[in-house]
XYZ file of N, CA and C in Angstrom:
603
model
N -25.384 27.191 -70.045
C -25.889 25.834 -70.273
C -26.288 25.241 -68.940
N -27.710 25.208 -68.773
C -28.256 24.895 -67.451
C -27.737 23.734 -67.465
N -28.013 22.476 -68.032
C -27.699 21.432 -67.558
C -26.039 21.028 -67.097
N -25.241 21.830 -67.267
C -24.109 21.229 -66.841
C -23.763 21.983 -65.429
N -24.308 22.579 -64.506
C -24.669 23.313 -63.490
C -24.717 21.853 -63.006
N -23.866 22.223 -61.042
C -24.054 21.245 -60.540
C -24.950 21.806 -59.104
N -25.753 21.660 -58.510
C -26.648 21.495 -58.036
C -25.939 22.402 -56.650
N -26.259 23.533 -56.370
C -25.661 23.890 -54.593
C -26.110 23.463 -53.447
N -27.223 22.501 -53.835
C -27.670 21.128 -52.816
C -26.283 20.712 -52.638
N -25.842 20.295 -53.752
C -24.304 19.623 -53.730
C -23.355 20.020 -53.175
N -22.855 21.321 -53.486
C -21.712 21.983 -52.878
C -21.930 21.483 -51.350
N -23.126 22.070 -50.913
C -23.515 21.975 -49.798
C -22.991 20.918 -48.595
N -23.434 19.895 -49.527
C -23.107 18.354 -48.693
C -21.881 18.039 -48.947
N -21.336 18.888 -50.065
C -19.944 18.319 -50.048
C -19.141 18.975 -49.143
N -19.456 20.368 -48.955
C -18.719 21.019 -47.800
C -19.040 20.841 -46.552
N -19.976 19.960 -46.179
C -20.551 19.020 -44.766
C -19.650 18.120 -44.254
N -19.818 17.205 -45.890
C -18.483 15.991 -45.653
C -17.476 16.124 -45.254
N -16.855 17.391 -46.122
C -15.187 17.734 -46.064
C -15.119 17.897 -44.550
N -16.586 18.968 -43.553
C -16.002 19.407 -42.411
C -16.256 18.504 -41.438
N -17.003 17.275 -41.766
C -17.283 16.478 -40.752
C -16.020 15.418 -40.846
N -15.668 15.378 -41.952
C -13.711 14.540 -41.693
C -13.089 15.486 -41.288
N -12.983 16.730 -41.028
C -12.209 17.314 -40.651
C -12.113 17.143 -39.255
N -13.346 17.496 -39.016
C -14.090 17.195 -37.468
C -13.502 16.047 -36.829
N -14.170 15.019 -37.872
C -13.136 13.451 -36.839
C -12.454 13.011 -37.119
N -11.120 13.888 -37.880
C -9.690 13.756 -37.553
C -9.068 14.251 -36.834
N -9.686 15.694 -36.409
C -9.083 16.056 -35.455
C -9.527 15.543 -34.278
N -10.854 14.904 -33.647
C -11.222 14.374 -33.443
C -9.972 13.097 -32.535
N -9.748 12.436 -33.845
C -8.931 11.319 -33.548
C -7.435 11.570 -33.000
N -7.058 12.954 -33.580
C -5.795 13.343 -33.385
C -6.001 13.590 -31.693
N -6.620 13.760 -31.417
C -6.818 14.712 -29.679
C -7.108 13.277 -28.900
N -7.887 12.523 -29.353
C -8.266 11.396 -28.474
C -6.512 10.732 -28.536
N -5.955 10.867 -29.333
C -4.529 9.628 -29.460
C -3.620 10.845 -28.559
N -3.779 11.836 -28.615
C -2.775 12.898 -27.559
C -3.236 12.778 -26.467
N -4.438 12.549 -25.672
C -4.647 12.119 -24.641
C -4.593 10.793 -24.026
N -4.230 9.902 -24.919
C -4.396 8.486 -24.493
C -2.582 8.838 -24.241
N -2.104 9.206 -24.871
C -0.016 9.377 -24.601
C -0.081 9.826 -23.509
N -0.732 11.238 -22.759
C -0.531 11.902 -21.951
C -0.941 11.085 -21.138
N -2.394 10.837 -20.981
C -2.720 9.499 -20.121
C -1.709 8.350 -19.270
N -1.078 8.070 -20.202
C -0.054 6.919 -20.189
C 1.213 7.379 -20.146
N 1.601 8.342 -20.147
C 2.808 9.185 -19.198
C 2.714 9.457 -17.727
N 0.971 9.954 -17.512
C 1.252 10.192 -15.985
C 1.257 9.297 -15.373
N 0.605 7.836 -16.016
C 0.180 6.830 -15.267
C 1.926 6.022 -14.829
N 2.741 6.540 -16.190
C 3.972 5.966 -15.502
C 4.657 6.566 -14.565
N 4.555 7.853 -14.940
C 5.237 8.806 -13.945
C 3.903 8.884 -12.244
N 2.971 8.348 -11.894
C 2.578 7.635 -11.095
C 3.131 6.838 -10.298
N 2.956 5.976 -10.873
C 3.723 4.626 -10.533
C 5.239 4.918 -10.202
N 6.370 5.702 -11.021
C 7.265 6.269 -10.527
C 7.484 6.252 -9.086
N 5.868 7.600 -8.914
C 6.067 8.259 -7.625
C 6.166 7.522 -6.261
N 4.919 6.792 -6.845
C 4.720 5.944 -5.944
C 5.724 4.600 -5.058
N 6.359 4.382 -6.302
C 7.661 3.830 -5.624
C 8.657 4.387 -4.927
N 9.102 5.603 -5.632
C 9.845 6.557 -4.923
C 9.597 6.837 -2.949
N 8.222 7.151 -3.063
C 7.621 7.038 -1.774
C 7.885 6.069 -1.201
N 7.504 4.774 -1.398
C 7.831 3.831 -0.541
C 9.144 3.217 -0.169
N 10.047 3.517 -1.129
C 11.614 3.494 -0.898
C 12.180 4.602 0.223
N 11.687 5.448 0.030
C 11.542 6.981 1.204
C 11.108 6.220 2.592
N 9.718 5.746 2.462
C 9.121 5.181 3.407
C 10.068 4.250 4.541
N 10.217 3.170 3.253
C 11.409 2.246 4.290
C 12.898 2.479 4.906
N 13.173 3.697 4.146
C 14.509 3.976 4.508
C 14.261 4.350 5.856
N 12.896 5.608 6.020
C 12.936 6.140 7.327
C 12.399 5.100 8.577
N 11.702 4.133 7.916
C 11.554 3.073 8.919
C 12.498 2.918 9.259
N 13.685 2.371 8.798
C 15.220 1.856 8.997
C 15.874 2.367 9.930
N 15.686 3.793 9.603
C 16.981 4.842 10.684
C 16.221 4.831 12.182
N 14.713 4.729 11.996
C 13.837 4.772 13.017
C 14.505 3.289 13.929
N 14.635 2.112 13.438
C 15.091 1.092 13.778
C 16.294 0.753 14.116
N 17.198 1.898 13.704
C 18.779 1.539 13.801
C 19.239 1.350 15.058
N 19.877 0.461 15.707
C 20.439 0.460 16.926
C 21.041 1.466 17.604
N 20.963 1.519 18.660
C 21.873 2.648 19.591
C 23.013 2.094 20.324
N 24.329 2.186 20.147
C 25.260 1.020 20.317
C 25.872 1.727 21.963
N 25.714 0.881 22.645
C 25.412 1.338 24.188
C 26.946 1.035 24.905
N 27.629 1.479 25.904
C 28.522 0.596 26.776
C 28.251 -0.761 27.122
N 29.309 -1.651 27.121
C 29.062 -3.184 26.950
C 28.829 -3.316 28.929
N 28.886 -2.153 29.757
C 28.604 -2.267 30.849
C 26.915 -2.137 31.328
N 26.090 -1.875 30.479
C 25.065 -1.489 30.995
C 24.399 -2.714 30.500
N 23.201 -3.426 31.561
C 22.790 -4.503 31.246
C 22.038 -5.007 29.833
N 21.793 -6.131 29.407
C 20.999 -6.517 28.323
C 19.585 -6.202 28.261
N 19.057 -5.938 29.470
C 17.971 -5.767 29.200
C 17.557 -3.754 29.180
N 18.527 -3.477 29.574
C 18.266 -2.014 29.773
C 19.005 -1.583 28.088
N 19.497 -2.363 27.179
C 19.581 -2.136 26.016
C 18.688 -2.631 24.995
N 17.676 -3.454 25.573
C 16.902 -3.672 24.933
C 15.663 -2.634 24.795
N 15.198 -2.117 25.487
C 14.433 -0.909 25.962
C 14.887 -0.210 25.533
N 16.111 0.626 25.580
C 16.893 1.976 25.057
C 16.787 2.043 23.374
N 17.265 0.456 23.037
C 17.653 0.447 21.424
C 16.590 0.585 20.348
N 15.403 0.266 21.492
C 13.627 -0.313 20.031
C 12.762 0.569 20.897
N 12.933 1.793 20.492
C 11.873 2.561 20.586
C 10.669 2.223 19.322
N 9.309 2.356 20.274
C 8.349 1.873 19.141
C 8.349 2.290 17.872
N 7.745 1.864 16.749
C 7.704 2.892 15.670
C 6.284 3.071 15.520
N 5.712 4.202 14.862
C 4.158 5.037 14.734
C 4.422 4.551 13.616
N 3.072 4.319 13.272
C 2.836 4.888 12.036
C 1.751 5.670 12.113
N 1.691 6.414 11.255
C 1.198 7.260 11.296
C 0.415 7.732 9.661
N -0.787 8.897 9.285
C -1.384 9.194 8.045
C -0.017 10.059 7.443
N -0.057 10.502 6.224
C 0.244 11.361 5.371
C 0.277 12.184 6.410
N -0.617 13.157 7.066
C -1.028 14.208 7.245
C -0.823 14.816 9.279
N -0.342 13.124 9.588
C 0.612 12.907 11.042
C -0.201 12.652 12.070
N -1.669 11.887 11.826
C -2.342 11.535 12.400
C -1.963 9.884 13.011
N -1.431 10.204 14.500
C -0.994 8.165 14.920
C -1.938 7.439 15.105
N -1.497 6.606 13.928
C -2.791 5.467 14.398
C -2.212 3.882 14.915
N -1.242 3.692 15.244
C -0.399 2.711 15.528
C 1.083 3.077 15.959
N 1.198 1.668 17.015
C 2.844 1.893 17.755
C 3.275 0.096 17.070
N 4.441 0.014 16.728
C 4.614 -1.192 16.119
C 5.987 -1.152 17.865
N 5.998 -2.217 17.832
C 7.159 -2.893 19.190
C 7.430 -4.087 18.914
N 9.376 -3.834 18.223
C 9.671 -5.548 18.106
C 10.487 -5.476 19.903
N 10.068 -7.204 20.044
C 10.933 -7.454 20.908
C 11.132 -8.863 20.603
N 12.437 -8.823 20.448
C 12.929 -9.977 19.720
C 12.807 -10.908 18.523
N 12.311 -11.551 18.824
C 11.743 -11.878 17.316
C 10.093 -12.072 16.976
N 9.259 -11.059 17.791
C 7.988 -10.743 17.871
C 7.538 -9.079 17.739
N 6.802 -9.142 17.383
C 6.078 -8.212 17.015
C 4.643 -7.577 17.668
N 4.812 -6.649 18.549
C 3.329 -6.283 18.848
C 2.940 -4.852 18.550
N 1.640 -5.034 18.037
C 0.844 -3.966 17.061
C -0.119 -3.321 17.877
N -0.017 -1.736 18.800
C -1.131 -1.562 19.744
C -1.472 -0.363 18.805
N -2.690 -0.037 18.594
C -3.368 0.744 17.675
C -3.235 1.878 18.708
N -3.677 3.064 18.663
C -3.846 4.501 19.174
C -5.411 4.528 19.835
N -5.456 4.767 21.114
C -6.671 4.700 21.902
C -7.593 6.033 21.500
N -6.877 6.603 20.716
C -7.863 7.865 20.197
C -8.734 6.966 18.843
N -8.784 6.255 18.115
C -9.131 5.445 17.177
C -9.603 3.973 17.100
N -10.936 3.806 17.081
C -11.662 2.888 17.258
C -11.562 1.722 15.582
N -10.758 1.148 15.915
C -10.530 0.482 14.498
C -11.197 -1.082 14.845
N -11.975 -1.308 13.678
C -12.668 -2.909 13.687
C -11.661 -3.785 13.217
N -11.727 -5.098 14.067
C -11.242 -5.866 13.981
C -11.495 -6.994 12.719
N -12.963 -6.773 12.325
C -12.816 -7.503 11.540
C -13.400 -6.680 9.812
N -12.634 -5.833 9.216
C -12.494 -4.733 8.573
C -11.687 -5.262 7.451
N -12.295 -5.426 6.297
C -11.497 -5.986 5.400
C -10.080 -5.780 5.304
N -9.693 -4.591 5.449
C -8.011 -4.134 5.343
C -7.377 -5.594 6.094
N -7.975 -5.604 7.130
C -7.386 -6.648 8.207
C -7.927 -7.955 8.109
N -8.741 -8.160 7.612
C -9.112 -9.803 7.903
C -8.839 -10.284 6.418
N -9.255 -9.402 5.228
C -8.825 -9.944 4.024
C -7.429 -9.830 3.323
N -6.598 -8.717 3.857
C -5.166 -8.256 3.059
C -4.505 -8.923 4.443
N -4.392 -8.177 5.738
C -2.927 -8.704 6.971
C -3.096 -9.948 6.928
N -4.358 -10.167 7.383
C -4.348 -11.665 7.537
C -4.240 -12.460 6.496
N -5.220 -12.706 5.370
C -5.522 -13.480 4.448
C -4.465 -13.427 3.709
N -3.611 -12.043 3.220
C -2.747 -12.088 2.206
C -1.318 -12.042 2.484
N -1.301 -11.780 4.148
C -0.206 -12.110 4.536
C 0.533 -12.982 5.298
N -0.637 -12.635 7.037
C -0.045 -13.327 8.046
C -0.256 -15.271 7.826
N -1.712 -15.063 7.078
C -1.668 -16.789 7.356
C -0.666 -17.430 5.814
N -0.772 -16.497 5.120
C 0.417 -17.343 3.960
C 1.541 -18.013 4.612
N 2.155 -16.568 5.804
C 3.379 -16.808 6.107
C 3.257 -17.705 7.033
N 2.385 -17.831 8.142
C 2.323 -19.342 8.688
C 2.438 -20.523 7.643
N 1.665 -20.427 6.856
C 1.676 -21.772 6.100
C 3.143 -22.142 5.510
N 3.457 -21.603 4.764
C 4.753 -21.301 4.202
C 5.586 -22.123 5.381
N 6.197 -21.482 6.622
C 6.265 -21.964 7.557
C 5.872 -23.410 8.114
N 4.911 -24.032 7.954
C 4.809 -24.890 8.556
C 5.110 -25.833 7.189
N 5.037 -25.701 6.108
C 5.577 -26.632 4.857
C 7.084 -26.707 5.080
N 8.009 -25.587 6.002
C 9.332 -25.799 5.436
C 9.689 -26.815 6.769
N 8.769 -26.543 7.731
C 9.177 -27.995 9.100
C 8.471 -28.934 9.096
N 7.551 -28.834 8.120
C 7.813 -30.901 7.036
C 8.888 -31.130 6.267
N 9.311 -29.771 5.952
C 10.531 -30.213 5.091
C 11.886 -30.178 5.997
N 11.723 -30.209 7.334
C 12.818 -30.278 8.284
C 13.869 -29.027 7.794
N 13.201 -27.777 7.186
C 13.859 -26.387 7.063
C 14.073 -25.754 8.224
N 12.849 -25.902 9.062
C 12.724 -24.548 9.905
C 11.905 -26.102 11.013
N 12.394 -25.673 12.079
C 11.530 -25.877 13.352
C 10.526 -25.601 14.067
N 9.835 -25.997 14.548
C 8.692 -25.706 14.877
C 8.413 -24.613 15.836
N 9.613 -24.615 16.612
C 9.438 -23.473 17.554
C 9.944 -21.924 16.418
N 9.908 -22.077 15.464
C 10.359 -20.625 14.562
C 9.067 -20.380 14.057
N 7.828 -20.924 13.901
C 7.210 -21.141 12.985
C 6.338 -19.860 13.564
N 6.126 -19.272 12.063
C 5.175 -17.641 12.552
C 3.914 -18.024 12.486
N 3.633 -17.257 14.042
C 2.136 -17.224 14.326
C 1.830 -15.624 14.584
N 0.084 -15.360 14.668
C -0.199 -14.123 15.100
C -1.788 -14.428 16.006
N -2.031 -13.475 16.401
C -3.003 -13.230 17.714
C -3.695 -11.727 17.183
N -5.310 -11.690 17.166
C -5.939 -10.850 17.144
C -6.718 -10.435 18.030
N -6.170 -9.409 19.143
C -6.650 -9.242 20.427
C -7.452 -8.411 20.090
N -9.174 -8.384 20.596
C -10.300 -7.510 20.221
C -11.106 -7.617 21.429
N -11.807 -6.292 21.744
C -12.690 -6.564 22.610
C -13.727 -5.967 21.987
N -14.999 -6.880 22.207
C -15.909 -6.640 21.642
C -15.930 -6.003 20.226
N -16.052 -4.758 19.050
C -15.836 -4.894 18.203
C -14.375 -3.636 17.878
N -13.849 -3.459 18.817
C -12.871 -2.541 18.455
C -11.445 -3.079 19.201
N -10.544 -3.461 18.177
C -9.315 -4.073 18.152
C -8.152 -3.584 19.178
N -7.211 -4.429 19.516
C -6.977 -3.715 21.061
C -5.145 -4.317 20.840
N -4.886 -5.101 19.926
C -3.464 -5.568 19.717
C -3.313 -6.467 18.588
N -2.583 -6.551 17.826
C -1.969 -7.474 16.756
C -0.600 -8.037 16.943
N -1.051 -9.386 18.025
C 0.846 -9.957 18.235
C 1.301 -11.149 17.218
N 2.466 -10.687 16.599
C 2.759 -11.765 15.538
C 4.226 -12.085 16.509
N 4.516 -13.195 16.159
C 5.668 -14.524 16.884
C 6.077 -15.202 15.878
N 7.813 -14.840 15.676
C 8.336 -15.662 14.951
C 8.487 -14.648 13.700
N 8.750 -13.598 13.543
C 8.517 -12.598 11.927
C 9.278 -13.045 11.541
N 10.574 -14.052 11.546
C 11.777 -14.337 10.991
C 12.539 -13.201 11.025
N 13.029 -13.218 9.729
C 14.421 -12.252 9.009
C 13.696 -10.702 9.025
N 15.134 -10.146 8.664
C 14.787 -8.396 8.945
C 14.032 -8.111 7.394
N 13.988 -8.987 6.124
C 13.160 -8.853 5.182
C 11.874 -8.798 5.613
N 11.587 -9.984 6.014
C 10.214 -10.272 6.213
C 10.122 -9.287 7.604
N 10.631 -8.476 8.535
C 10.289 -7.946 9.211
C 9.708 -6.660 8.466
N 10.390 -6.068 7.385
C 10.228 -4.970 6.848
C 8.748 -5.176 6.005
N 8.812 -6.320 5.749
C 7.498 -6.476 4.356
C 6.445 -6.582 5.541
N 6.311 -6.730 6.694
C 5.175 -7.035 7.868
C 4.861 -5.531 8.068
N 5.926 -4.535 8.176
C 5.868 -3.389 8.533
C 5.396 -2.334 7.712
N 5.407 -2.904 6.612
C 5.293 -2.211 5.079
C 3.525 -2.534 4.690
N 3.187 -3.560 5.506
C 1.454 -4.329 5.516
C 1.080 -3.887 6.346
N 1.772 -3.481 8.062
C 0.988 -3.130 8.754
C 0.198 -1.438 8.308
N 1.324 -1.240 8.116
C 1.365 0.319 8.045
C -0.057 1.097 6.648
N 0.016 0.131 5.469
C -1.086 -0.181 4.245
C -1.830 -0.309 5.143
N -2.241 -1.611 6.270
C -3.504 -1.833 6.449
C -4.459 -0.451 7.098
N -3.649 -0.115 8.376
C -3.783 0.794 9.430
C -4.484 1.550 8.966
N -3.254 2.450 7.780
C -4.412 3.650 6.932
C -5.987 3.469 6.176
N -5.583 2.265 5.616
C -6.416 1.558 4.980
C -8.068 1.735 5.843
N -8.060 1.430 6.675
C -8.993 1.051 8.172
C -9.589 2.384 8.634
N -7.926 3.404 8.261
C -8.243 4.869 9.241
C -9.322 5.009 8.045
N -9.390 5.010 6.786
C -9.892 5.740 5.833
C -11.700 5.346 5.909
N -11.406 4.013 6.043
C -12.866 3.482 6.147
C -13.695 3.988 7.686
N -12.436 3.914 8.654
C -13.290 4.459 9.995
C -13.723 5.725 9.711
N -13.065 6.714 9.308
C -13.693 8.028 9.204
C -14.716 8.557 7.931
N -14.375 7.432 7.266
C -15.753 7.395 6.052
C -16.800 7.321 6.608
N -17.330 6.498 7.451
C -18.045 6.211 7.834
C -18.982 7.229 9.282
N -18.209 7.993 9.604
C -18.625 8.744 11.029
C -19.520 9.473 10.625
């Protein structure tokens, strides 16, 4: 009975349909397994990345730890002995900076092998902009508020000659927090700068 025959035009498209849902379910199944995996490494990232910088500061620390001297040898010859500079330095142990506290200042002499611009976003928009002048300001609101005195109040100095940077002196870093979070910016910017100087050569 011809007429009750269904058409293998039909079959046809019906076995199209079936494989084209098949298609974009699996489809969908693979895109949602990669968006998980995605979003695993991105945490386990971020992980790392902290991990590192907890690493980072510790070894700043030990780098910083005092050397506890005979109470006979003068103050100033323990001052020299105890703060050896700290480098920083790339991933890969390239120095691009000597950090030197002395006292409650800070001076930043870059590495004479490395021509770093002074006015280089790393540095004029993040040290400065996002750090050093906050922390002045900050500062000068708490000696209106008769917190802090004026002679504490953090300042910094961008020594440049002509267009390649020659010192970064900050005065006044306060506390050993804020010494660490200065050290933790310098060190971001530096690389930051190395990456763009040698992009560019």
């Amino acid at each position: 009975m011809d007429y009750l025959r269904i058409p293998e035009d039909g079959f046809r498209l019906r076995r199209l349909s079936d494989s084209q849902e098949k298609t974009t379910k699996r489809l969908a199944e693979l895109k949602s397994y990669l968006e998980k995996k995605v979003a695993e490494h991105q945490s386990e990232i971020h992980d790392l990345q902290s991990f590192l910088e907890t690493v980072d500061n510790i070894l700043a620390e030990k780098s910083y730890r005092r050397v506890q001297l005979p109470k006979t040898i003068t103050e100033a010859t323990t001052q020299v002995d105890s703060n050896p500079p700290q480098t920083i330095r790339t991933i890969s142990g390239v120095l691009l900076a000597d950090i030197f506290v002395e006292g409650q200042d800070l001076r930043i002499v870059p590495s004479k092998d490395i021509k770093f611009d002074p006015n280089a976003p790393p540095l004029r928009s993040f040290l400065v902009g996002k750090v050093l002048e906050p922390l002045h300001v900050k500062d000068e609101e708490s000696t209106r508020k008769q917190q802090l005195s004026p002679d504490q109040v953090l300042s910094y100095e961008i020594d440049k000659e002509a267009t390649v940077l020659k010192e970064i002196h900050v005065k006044n870093y306060g506390d050993e927090r804020r010494l660490n979070e200065l050290k933790n910016a310098l060190r971001w910017t530096f690389r930051r700068m190395y990456e763009k100087t040698i992009g560019t050569q």
